[in-house]
Short mmCIF file of C-alpha atoms in Angstrom, two decimals:
data_model
loop_
_atom_site.label_atom_id
_atom_site.label_comp_id
_atom_site.label_asym_id
_atom_site.label_seq_id
_atom_site.Cartn_x
_atom_site.Cartn_y
_atom_site.Cartn_z
CA MET K 106 90.85 136.21 18.28
CA ILE K 107 91.07 139.43 20.23
CA LYS K 108 88.22 140.24 22.56
CA PHE K 109 87.64 143.24 24.76
CA ASP K 110 85.12 142.44 27.48
CA GLN K 111 83.76 145.57 29.18
CA VAL K 112 87.20 147.06 29.42
CA THR K 113 87.80 150.26 31.35
CA LYS K 114 91.23 151.81 31.61
CA LYS K 115 92.00 154.60 34.00
CA TYR K 116 95.39 156.21 34.33
CA LYS K 117 96.95 157.36 37.57
CA ASP K 118 95.20 160.67 38.02
CA ASP K 119 91.83 158.99 37.43
CA PHE K 120 91.84 160.04 33.81
CA VAL K 121 89.54 157.65 32.00
CA ALA K 122 91.16 156.61 28.71
CA LEU K 123 88.71 153.85 27.84
CA GLU K 124 85.29 153.20 29.26
CA ASP K 125 83.33 149.98 29.05
CA ILE K 126 84.75 148.83 25.72
CA SER K 127 83.46 145.57 24.28
CA LEU K 128 84.92 144.63 20.95
CA GLU K 129 85.72 141.48 19.11
CA ILE K 130 88.25 141.13 16.32
CA LYS K 131 88.31 137.94 14.30
CA GLU K 132 91.30 136.26 12.80
CA GLY K 133 92.31 137.75 9.46
CA GLU K 134 90.35 140.96 9.96
CA PHE K 135 91.63 144.41 9.08
CA VAL K 136 90.27 146.88 11.63
CA SER K 137 90.86 150.62 11.53
CA ILE K 138 90.44 152.40 14.81
CA VAL K 139 89.79 156.06 14.32
CA GLY K 140 89.18 159.03 16.52
CA GLN K 141 90.74 162.28 17.58
CA SER K 142 93.89 162.56 19.60
CA GLY K 143 93.17 161.47 23.14
CA ALA K 144 90.15 159.40 22.13
CA GLY K 145 91.84 156.25 23.46
CA LYS K 146 93.17 154.65 20.26
CA SER K 147 96.70 154.13 21.55
CA THR K 148 95.47 152.83 24.90
CA LEU K 149 93.30 150.30 23.12
CA LEU K 150 96.28 149.03 21.17
CA ARG K 151 98.56 149.03 24.21
CA LEU K 152 96.11 146.73 25.94
CA VAL K 153 96.46 144.29 23.06
CA TYR K 154 100.23 143.96 23.36
CA ALA K 155 99.94 144.05 27.16
CA GLU K 156 101.88 147.22 27.64
CA GLU K 157 98.96 148.26 29.83
CA MET K 158 96.53 146.17 31.81
CA PRO K 159 92.84 147.09 32.05
CA THR K 160 91.56 148.71 35.22
CA ALA K 161 88.33 146.75 34.86
CA GLY K 162 87.16 144.06 32.47
CA ALA K 163 89.43 141.74 30.53
CA VAL K 164 91.24 141.48 27.22
CA TYR K 165 91.40 138.04 25.64
CA PHE K 166 93.88 136.87 23.08
CA ASN K 167 92.98 133.51 21.51
CA GLU K 168 90.53 133.00 24.36
CA LYS K 169 93.19 133.54 26.98
CA SER K 170 92.89 136.49 29.32
CA LEU K 171 96.01 138.63 29.22
CA ASP K 172 95.65 139.09 32.97
CA SER K 173 96.50 135.45 33.46
CA ILE K 174 99.86 135.71 31.71
CA SER K 175 102.74 136.00 34.17
CA ARG K 176 105.31 138.72 33.71
CA ARG K 177 107.84 136.10 32.79
CA LYS K 178 105.65 134.77 29.98
CA LEU K 179 104.64 138.19 28.70
CA PRO K 180 107.49 138.38 26.16
CA PHE K 181 106.16 135.22 24.51
CA HIS K 182 102.76 136.83 24.14
CA ARG K 183 104.39 139.87 22.53
CA ARG K 184 106.06 137.67 19.92
CA ASN K 185 102.59 136.99 18.53
CA ILE K 186 102.12 140.66 17.89
CA GLY K 187 104.09 142.90 15.57
CA THR K 188 104.06 146.59 16.44
CA VAL K 189 104.55 149.63 14.23
CA PHE K 190 104.60 153.22 15.49
CA GLN K 191 104.48 156.76 14.26
CA ASP K 192 108.08 157.39 15.32
CA PHE K 193 109.35 154.09 13.82
CA LYS K 194 111.44 153.25 16.93
CA LEU K 195 114.43 152.13 14.91
CA LEU K 196 117.84 151.99 16.57
CA PRO K 197 119.86 154.76 14.90
CA LYS K 198 123.24 153.05 15.19
CA LYS K 199 122.11 149.89 13.46
CA THR K 200 121.59 149.33 9.74
CA ALA K 201 118.24 148.28 8.31
CA PHE K 202 119.44 144.68 8.36
CA GLU K 203 120.69 144.92 11.95
CA ASN K 204 117.50 146.58 13.14
CA VAL K 205 115.45 143.68 11.90
CA ALA K 206 118.01 141.08 12.96
CA TYR K 207 117.96 142.57 16.45
CA ALA K 208 114.37 141.45 16.96
CA LEU K 209 115.42 137.87 16.24
CA GLU K 210 118.61 138.07 18.32
CA ALA K 211 116.70 139.39 21.28
CA CYS K 212 114.49 136.32 21.15
CA GLY K 213 117.38 133.92 20.95
CA ALA K 214 117.14 132.90 17.29
CA PRO K 215 120.23 131.13 15.91
CA LYS K 216 122.52 132.96 13.54
CA ASN K 217 121.75 130.98 10.38
CA GLU K 218 118.05 131.62 10.82
CA ILE K 219 118.74 135.35 11.12
CA LEU K 220 120.89 135.40 7.97
CA GLU K 221 118.15 133.61 6.07
CA ASP K 222 115.01 135.35 7.30
CA VAL K 223 116.07 138.98 7.51
CA PRO K 224 116.95 139.57 3.84
CA GLN K 225 113.79 137.76 2.84
CA ILE K 226 111.53 139.99 4.91
CA LEU K 227 113.34 143.15 3.78
CA GLU K 228 112.75 142.01 0.23
CA ILE K 229 109.03 141.71 0.94
CA VAL K 230 108.78 145.30 2.20
CA GLY K 231 110.75 146.48 -0.83
CA LEU K 232 114.07 147.30 0.81
CA GLY K 233 116.18 144.48 -0.58
CA GLU K 234 118.60 146.99 -2.04
CA LYS K 235 118.93 149.11 1.07
CA MET K 236 119.69 146.55 3.74
CA GLU K 237 123.02 148.09 4.72
CA LYS K 238 121.70 151.64 5.04
CA PHE K 239 121.36 153.33 8.41
CA PRO K 240 118.00 154.86 9.37
CA HIS K 241 119.24 158.41 8.75
CA GLU K 242 120.11 157.43 5.19
CA LEU K 243 116.54 156.31 4.52
CA SER K 244 113.39 158.32 3.84
CA GLY K 245 110.56 158.34 6.34
CA GLY K 246 108.56 155.85 4.31
CA GLU K 247 111.56 153.55 4.01
CA GLN K 248 112.23 153.74 7.74
CA GLN K 249 108.63 152.78 8.41
CA ARG K 250 109.03 149.83 6.08
CA VAL K 251 112.08 148.71 8.06
CA ALA K 252 109.91 148.92 11.19
CA MET K 253 107.25 146.85 9.42
CA ALA K 254 109.85 144.27 8.44
CA ARG K 255 110.91 144.09 12.07
CA ALA K 256 107.30 143.69 13.17
CA LEU K 257 106.83 140.86 10.66
CA ILE K 258 110.02 138.95 11.37
CA HIS K 259 108.41 136.77 14.07
CA LYS K 260 105.57 135.88 11.67
CA PRO K 261 103.12 137.41 14.12
CA LEU K 262 99.42 136.63 14.21
CA VAL K 263 98.55 140.30 14.57
CA ILE K 264 100.08 143.54 13.36
CA VAL K 265 99.33 146.50 15.57
CA ALA K 266 99.99 149.80 13.81
CA ASP K 267 99.65 152.95 15.91
CA GLU K 268 99.48 155.98 13.59
CA PRO K 269 102.04 154.43 11.24
CA THR K 270 101.60 157.22 8.73
CA GLY K 271 101.63 160.10 11.17
CA ASN K 272 105.06 161.27 10.09
CA LEU K 273 104.78 160.46 6.40
CA ASP K 274 103.82 162.28 3.23
CA PRO K 275 100.66 161.12 1.40
CA VAL K 276 102.52 158.99 -1.13
CA SER K 277 104.53 157.12 1.51
CA SER K 278 101.39 156.80 3.62
CA ALA K 279 99.56 155.16 0.76
CA GLU K 280 102.45 152.73 0.28
CA ILE K 281 102.37 151.77 3.96
CA VAL K 282 98.62 151.11 3.81
CA GLU K 283 99.08 149.01 0.72
CA LEU K 284 101.72 147.03 2.53
CA LEU K 285 99.39 146.53 5.49
CA LEU K 286 96.65 145.35 3.13
CA LYS K 287 99.10 142.97 1.49
CA ILE K 288 100.09 141.54 4.86
CA ASN K 289 96.41 141.22 5.74
CA ASN K 290 95.74 139.38 2.48
CA LEU K 291 98.36 136.86 3.49
CA GLY K 292 96.28 136.12 6.59
CA THR K 293 97.67 138.35 9.31
CA THR K 294 95.18 140.26 11.41
CA VAL K 295 95.78 144.02 11.26
CA LEU K 296 94.83 146.65 13.83
CA LEU K 297 95.38 150.14 12.50
CA ALA K 298 94.90 153.23 14.61
CA SER K 299 94.79 156.45 12.66
CA HIS K 300 93.22 159.85 12.41
CA ASP K 301 94.17 160.15 8.76
CA LYS K 302 90.94 160.13 6.78
CA ASP K 303 92.55 159.26 3.46
CA ILE K 304 94.34 156.15 4.55
CA VAL K 305 91.35 154.76 6.44
CA ASN K 306 89.14 155.30 3.42
CA LYS K 307 91.79 153.78 1.18
CA ALA K 308 91.79 150.64 3.28
CA ALA K 309 87.99 150.49 3.08
CA LYS K 310 87.73 147.87 5.80
CA ARG K 311 86.00 147.66 9.16
CA VAL K 312 86.15 150.96 11.04
CA VAL K 313 85.74 151.39 14.79
CA VAL K 314 85.23 154.97 15.89
CA LEU K 315 86.32 156.01 19.36
CA GLU K 316 85.31 159.19 21.08
CA ARG K 317 86.38 160.10 24.59
CA GLY K 318 87.10 156.50 25.42
CA LYS K 319 83.87 155.04 24.07
CA ILE K 320 83.01 153.25 20.85
CA ILE K 321 80.47 155.34 18.99
CA ALA K 322 80.43 153.46 15.69
CA ASP K 323 81.56 150.10 14.33
CA ASP K 324 80.98 149.57 10.63
CA ALA K 325 82.01 146.51 8.70
CA LYS K 326 82.63 148.52 5.53
CA GLY K 327 83.32 151.83 7.13
CA LYS K 328 84.30 155.25 6.11
CA TYR K 329 86.18 157.65 8.31
CA LYS K 330 83.66 159.84 10.04
CA ILE K 331 83.87 161.96 13.09
CA SER K 332 80.93 163.86 14.39
CA MET V 242 120.72 129.76 26.83
CA LEU V 243 124.36 129.85 25.78
CA LEU V 244 123.36 132.04 22.87
CA VAL V 245 121.59 134.44 25.22
CA ILE V 246 124.57 134.61 27.56
CA GLY V 247 126.96 135.16 24.67
CA ARG V 248 124.88 137.94 23.13
CA THR V 249 124.11 139.72 26.38
CA PHE V 250 127.71 139.43 27.52
CA SER V 251 129.11 141.00 24.37
CA GLU V 252 126.48 143.70 24.76
CA SER V 253 127.67 144.42 28.29
CA LEU V 254 131.30 144.56 27.12
CA LYS V 255 130.28 147.18 24.57
CA ASN V 256 128.48 149.16 27.26
CA PHE V 257 131.53 148.95 29.47
CA VAL V 258 133.77 150.45 26.79
CA ARG V 259 131.25 153.09 25.72
CA ASN V 260 130.72 154.30 29.28
CA GLY V 261 134.37 155.33 29.35
CA TRP V 262 135.15 157.39 32.41
CA LEU V 263 132.10 156.15 34.24
CA SER V 264 133.43 152.63 33.97
CA VAL V 265 136.82 153.82 35.17
CA ALA V 266 135.24 155.48 38.20
CA ALA V 267 133.16 152.43 39.06
CA VAL V 268 136.13 150.08 38.70
CA THR V 269 138.41 152.39 40.70
CA VAL V 270 136.15 152.63 43.70
CA LEU V 271 135.36 148.91 43.62
CA PHE V 272 139.07 148.29 43.41
CA LEU V 273 139.67 150.50 46.45
CA SER V 274 137.10 148.57 48.47
CA LEU V 275 138.64 145.26 47.53
CA PHE V 276 142.14 146.59 48.12
CA VAL V 277 141.27 147.71 51.64
CA VAL V 278 139.61 144.39 52.38
CA SER V 279 142.65 142.50 51.09
CA LEU V 280 145.18 144.59 52.97
CA LEU V 281 143.11 144.25 56.09
CA PHE V 282 143.14 140.53 55.55
CA VAL V 283 146.91 140.33 55.07
CA VAL V 284 147.66 142.61 58.02
CA THR V 285 145.45 140.72 60.46
CA LYS V 286 146.82 137.40 59.22
CA THR V 287 150.36 138.72 59.76
CA ALA V 288 149.52 139.97 63.21
CA ASP V 289 147.96 136.62 64.03
CA GLY V 290 151.13 134.96 62.82
CA ILE V 291 153.28 137.15 65.04
CA LEU V 292 151.02 136.53 67.97
CA LYS V 293 151.25 132.79 67.53
CA ASN V 294 154.98 133.08 67.20
CA VAL V 295 155.29 135.01 70.42
CA GLN V 296 152.91 132.73 72.23
CA GLU V 297 154.98 129.73 71.25
CA LYS V 298 158.04 131.37 72.70
CA ALA V 299 156.25 132.40 75.86
CA ASN V 300 157.14 130.59 79.09
CA VAL V 301 157.58 131.01 82.81
CA SER V 302 161.11 130.65 84.09
CA VAL V 303 161.56 129.74 87.72
CA TYR V 304 165.09 130.53 88.91
CA PHE V 305 166.45 128.73 91.95
CA LYS V 306 168.87 130.04 94.51
CA THR V 307 172.47 128.92 94.06
CA ASP V 308 172.52 126.83 97.23
CA VAL V 309 169.55 124.65 96.24
CA GLN V 310 170.41 121.01 95.58
CA GLU V 311 169.58 119.36 92.28
CA GLU V 312 167.24 116.83 93.93
CA ALA V 313 165.11 119.64 95.30
CA ILE V 314 164.85 121.19 91.83
CA LEU V 315 163.94 117.85 90.26
CA LYS V 316 161.32 117.36 92.93
CA ALA V 317 159.90 120.78 92.16
CA LYS V 318 159.92 119.81 88.48
CA SER V 319 157.81 116.73 89.02
CA ASP V 320 155.55 118.75 91.27
CA LEU V 321 155.01 121.33 88.51
CA ALA V 322 154.55 118.68 85.82
CA GLY V 323 151.62 117.41 87.84
CA TYR V 324 149.89 120.79 87.72
CA SER V 325 147.05 120.69 85.20
CA GLU V 326 147.81 123.95 83.38
CA VAL V 327 151.40 122.97 82.65
CA LYS V 328 152.27 121.59 79.25
CA SER V 329 155.97 120.91 79.78
CA VAL V 330 158.75 121.60 82.23
CA GLU V 331 162.38 121.72 81.23
CA TYR V 332 165.26 121.72 83.63
CA VAL V 333 168.16 124.04 82.75
CA THR V 334 171.23 123.49 84.94
CA ARG V 335 173.60 126.29 85.81
CA SER V 336 176.25 125.10 83.36
CA GLN V 337 173.66 124.74 80.60
CA ALA V 338 172.47 128.26 81.31
CA LEU V 339 176.02 129.49 81.01
CA GLU V 340 176.49 127.73 77.68
CA ASN V 341 173.24 129.17 76.35
CA PHE V 342 174.28 132.60 77.49
CA LYS V 343 177.66 132.29 75.82
CA ARG V 344 176.09 131.11 72.60
CA ASN V 345 173.53 133.92 72.53
CA ASN V 346 176.18 136.52 73.15
CA ALA V 347 178.94 135.07 70.99
CA ASP V 348 178.99 138.31 69.01
CA GLU V 349 179.69 140.39 72.11
CA PRO V 350 183.30 139.83 73.12
CA VAL V 351 183.04 142.33 75.95
CA ILE V 352 180.35 140.35 77.70
CA ILE V 353 182.17 137.06 77.19
CA LYS V 354 185.34 138.58 78.49
CA SER V 355 183.75 140.04 81.61
CA LEU V 356 182.16 136.66 82.23
CA GLU V 357 185.59 135.00 82.07
CA GLU V 358 187.02 137.57 84.45
CA LEU V 359 184.27 136.80 86.87
CA GLY V 360 185.58 133.24 87.00
CA ASP V 361 182.54 131.84 88.75
CA ASN V 362 179.25 130.94 87.02
CA PRO V 363 176.85 133.76 87.96
CA LEU V 364 173.81 132.14 86.38
CA LEU V 365 171.07 130.31 88.20
CA ALA V 366 169.54 126.92 87.53
CA SER V 367 165.97 127.22 86.30
CA LEU V 368 162.83 125.38 85.28
CA VAL V 369 161.30 126.55 82.02
CA ILE V 370 157.54 125.99 82.07
CA LYS V 371 155.23 126.10 79.08
CA ALA V 372 151.51 126.36 79.58
CA ASN V 373 148.68 124.79 77.61
CA ASP V 374 146.96 128.17 77.45
CA PRO V 375 148.99 131.39 77.23
CA ALA V 376 146.48 133.15 79.45
CA LYS V 377 147.40 130.83 82.33
CA TYR V 378 151.01 131.98 82.85
CA GLU V 379 150.03 134.23 85.68
CA ALA V 380 148.23 131.39 87.42
CA ILE V 381 151.30 129.22 87.07
CA ALA V 382 153.53 131.97 88.45
CA ASN V 383 151.20 132.37 91.42
CA TYR V 384 151.20 128.62 91.94
CA VAL V 385 155.00 128.64 92.09
CA LYS V 386 154.95 131.45 94.66
CA GLU V 387 152.72 129.35 96.93
CA ALA V 388 154.39 126.00 96.24
CA SER V 389 156.19 123.84 98.80
CA PHE V 390 159.53 124.80 97.26
CA LYS V 391 158.82 128.51 97.32
CA ASP V 392 161.70 129.21 99.67
CA ASP V 393 164.19 127.80 97.18
CA VAL V 394 163.02 130.12 94.43
CA SER V 395 165.10 133.18 93.66
CA ARG V 396 162.68 134.77 91.20
CA VAL V 397 159.90 133.97 88.72
CA ASN V 398 160.08 135.49 85.26
CA TYR V 399 157.02 135.77 83.05
CA GLY V 400 155.89 139.39 82.77
CA LYS V 401 157.60 140.49 79.60
CA ASN V 402 155.80 138.22 77.14
CA LYS V 403 152.49 138.96 78.68
CA GLU V 404 152.78 142.61 77.77
CA ILE V 405 153.74 141.85 74.18
CA ILE V 406 150.83 139.47 73.78
CA GLU V 407 148.40 142.01 75.15
CA LYS V 408 149.78 144.73 72.93
CA LEU V 409 149.48 142.54 69.88
CA ASN V 410 145.95 141.60 70.73
CA ARG V 411 145.06 145.26 71.05
CA LEU V 412 146.79 146.06 67.78
CA ILE V 413 144.92 143.32 65.93
CA GLY V 414 141.62 144.54 67.33
CA GLU V 415 142.40 148.11 66.35
CA THR V 416 143.44 147.23 62.79
CA LYS V 417 140.37 145.13 62.36
CA ARG V 418 138.13 147.96 63.51
CA ILE V 419 139.73 150.68 61.41
CA GLY V 420 140.07 148.40 58.39
CA LEU V 421 136.50 147.25 58.63
CA SER V 422 135.08 150.76 58.84
CA LEU V 423 137.22 151.80 55.87
CA ALA V 424 136.05 148.77 53.93
CA ILE V 425 132.40 149.51 54.71
CA LEU V 426 132.85 153.15 53.70
CA PHE V 427 134.38 152.18 50.36
CA ALA V 428 131.76 149.50 49.83
CA VAL V 429 128.97 152.03 50.24
CA ILE V 430 130.65 154.48 47.86
CA SER V 431 131.25 151.75 45.32
CA ILE V 432 127.63 150.62 45.44
CA LEU V 433 126.53 154.21 44.85
CA ILE V 434 128.89 154.79 41.95
CA THR V 435 128.33 151.44 40.27
CA PHE V 436 124.60 151.88 40.70
CA ASN V 437 124.80 155.29 39.09
CA THR V 438 126.91 154.04 36.19
CA ILE V 439 124.44 151.30 35.45
CA ARG V 440 121.54 153.69 35.83
CA ILE V 441 123.11 155.84 33.13
CA THR V 442 123.69 152.80 30.93
CA ILE V 443 120.04 151.94 31.29
CA TYR V 444 119.09 155.50 30.47
CA THR V 445 121.24 155.67 27.34
CA HIS V 446 119.77 152.37 26.20
CA LYS V 447 116.19 153.44 26.70
CA SER V 448 115.25 153.05 23.06
CA GLU V 449 116.95 149.66 22.79
CA ILE V 450 115.15 148.44 25.89
CA GLU V 451 111.84 149.67 24.51
CA VAL V 452 112.41 147.92 21.21
CA MET V 453 113.54 144.74 22.98
CA ARG V 454 110.33 144.66 24.95
CA LEU V 455 108.21 145.28 21.87
CA VAL V 456 109.80 142.49 19.88
CA GLY V 457 109.32 140.13 22.80
CA ALA V 458 112.83 139.74 24.18
CA SER V 459 112.74 137.75 27.40
CA ASN V 460 113.18 139.67 30.63
CA MET V 461 116.42 137.80 31.20
CA PHE V 462 117.78 138.97 27.86
CA ILE V 463 117.01 142.58 28.71
CA ARG V 464 118.44 142.43 32.22
CA LEU V 465 121.54 140.31 31.78
CA PRO V 466 123.73 142.93 30.05
CA PHE V 467 123.40 145.21 33.06
CA ILE V 468 124.18 142.47 35.54
CA PHE V 469 127.16 141.39 33.46
CA GLU V 470 128.33 144.98 33.45
CA GLY V 471 128.41 144.94 37.25
CA ILE V 472 130.30 141.65 37.21
CA ILE V 473 132.84 142.99 34.71
CA TYR V 474 133.53 145.92 37.03
CA ALA V 475 134.02 143.52 39.92
CA VAL V 476 136.35 141.17 38.05
CA ILE V 477 138.59 143.97 36.80
CA ALA V 478 138.66 145.48 40.29
CA LEU V 479 139.59 142.07 41.69
CA ILE V 480 142.50 141.61 39.30
CA LEU V 481 143.77 145.12 40.04
CA SER V 482 143.44 144.71 43.76
CA THR V 483 145.29 141.38 43.87
CA LEU V 484 148.03 142.87 41.74
CA PHE V 485 148.30 145.91 43.97
CA VAL V 486 148.36 143.90 47.18
CA PHE V 487 151.19 141.89 45.68
CA ILE V 488 153.10 145.01 44.64
CA THR V 489 152.50 146.72 47.97
CA LEU V 490 153.77 143.72 49.91
CA ASN V 491 156.84 143.39 47.72
CA PHE V 492 157.56 147.01 48.42
CA ILE V 493 156.84 147.01 52.15
CA VAL V 494 158.14 143.62 53.28
CA PRO V 495 161.87 144.37 52.75
CA GLN V 496 161.43 147.62 54.68
CA ILE V 497 159.98 146.04 57.77
CA SER V 498 161.64 142.65 57.65
CA SER V 499 163.91 143.69 60.51
CA VAL V 500 160.89 144.17 62.76
CA ILE V 501 158.60 141.44 61.51
CA PRO V 502 159.96 138.16 60.21
CA LYS V 503 159.54 138.10 56.44
CA GLU V 504 158.10 134.58 56.40
CA ILE V 505 155.16 135.59 58.53
CA ILE V 506 154.00 138.25 56.06
CA SER V 507 154.65 136.17 52.96
CA THR V 508 152.81 133.17 54.35
CA ALA V 509 149.97 135.46 55.38
CA PHE V 510 149.67 136.38 51.68
CA THR V 511 150.73 133.32 49.67
CA GLY V 512 149.45 130.77 52.15
CA ASN V 513 146.00 132.30 51.97
CA ILE V 514 145.93 133.50 48.37
CA LEU V 515 143.00 131.30 47.37
CA TYR V 516 141.12 132.32 50.45
CA LEU V 517 141.94 135.96 49.72
CA LEU V 518 140.81 135.65 46.10
CA GLY V 519 137.64 133.97 47.28
CA ILE V 520 136.85 136.76 49.72
CA GLN V 521 137.52 139.38 47.06
CA LEU V 522 135.41 137.54 44.51
CA ILE V 523 132.49 137.28 46.90
CA VAL V 524 132.74 140.89 48.07
CA GLY V 525 133.33 142.20 44.52
CA ALA V 526 130.60 140.19 42.86
CA PHE V 527 128.25 141.09 45.70
CA LEU V 528 128.92 144.81 45.31
CA GLY V 529 128.73 144.69 41.51
CA VAL V 530 125.62 142.57 41.26
CA VAL V 531 123.78 144.30 44.10
CA SER V 532 124.41 147.70 42.52
CA SER V 533 123.16 146.50 39.13
CA MET V 534 120.11 144.92 40.70
CA ILE V 535 119.18 148.12 42.51
CA ALA V 536 119.57 150.12 39.29
CA ILE V 537 117.54 147.57 37.29
CA ARG V 538 114.81 147.47 39.91
CA ARG V 539 114.45 151.20 39.94
CA TYR V 540 114.99 152.19 36.35
CA LEU V 541 114.36 149.23 34.09
CA LYS V 542 110.68 148.78 33.47
CA ILE V 543 109.81 145.46 31.94
#
């Protein structure tokens, strides 16, 4: 479903973030990408949702090279991918409900669809009771669950989670991983970047280890390990 | 599409209100540009009106000596009518001239009285010539001076109007130049300020824009609020400027109506109001949209 074909990514000052990466992720997989800070995890994910384009090689999504998507069509590609980040990226002046609804509004969904879908998805992430709360009234774990609800609202094919537990305590982190596993069980592909040993081991799924922009291990039933 | 326009437009309205003083500054300077353009428009239209008025009244009067017979004058008239530059020739007899003079000076009993005391008619018979082209009066006057009947002519009168026409032409040119440079100056300032306002809007909405991109909002949806913001500035400036031109004219016209006929100014405004609104709309929308576009290009990464 997602294929990296000899991808190299250099940033402006010739800093090599990824070097000659070839990787294939199948539909319905749960892949943890681990490695130290600066190993290239975030860059790898950014290539998937086309925030960055590879310097060399190509990234394919459903057999289509992301290079071939015009800027105008790019938003439609992004609707296939739900994104979750360490810093949640919630809008502080909007309630949990509005934050999720915003994702639908921005894509031109009609009002009745919004009123129907948003409460449903918030229910799924366990925030049915807290829909009208603002982000600052929610705990870190709850905020991340709002972000997950927002990522899920388009019924994406892939969830890309970049250090989703980086700002959370162990209990909340475990809840987020469980939620990701639950989403994965329902058929959504999950890409999880993390340097948190516990949560990767808890997932106990395929682990790809990055080091200085290169893949040094790829285990189907992996454990978190860094040399 | 309608949904997108509705949502982005309400978003831009919110931005407009939240920007507060920035919005006020942007609208004010846009308003000033439009106001200058409008005033320039009304003033030049008025001056054009006056010019046309004066040109219509312009003529060459050929006065004949008192001892010239009427046949000779009529012969001169047909001669002149045959000249290609001449539009019309009117014969004013001595008694007609006297009547006209009396009518024009009916308010001046002293003049009338002195005329009566004179007993004789002191006025001369004349031919009043109108030209097809106001620039040709001099040529006509020269033609008269060389004509076969030149010895019968007492004097040729055309100089006065020529000066007024030239003065007006100069005045119109001058106003246009000054007005245009003022308008350009204000336009540049308004582009800078509107651009800056929208740049700040973009900056304060950084997180929203980021989220919009991540959830796959179309580029149009992300950009439209900022373009609408520019248009809102322009429309408010347009309304203000039209209102102020109206107020200014209502204030000024009574003061100068003794110098310039009132109708000329009012028709310059009311007769061209749609045209004026059109110009303002084009200039305003251009300034607003161009400023937003520059800001979007430079600061909104999609």
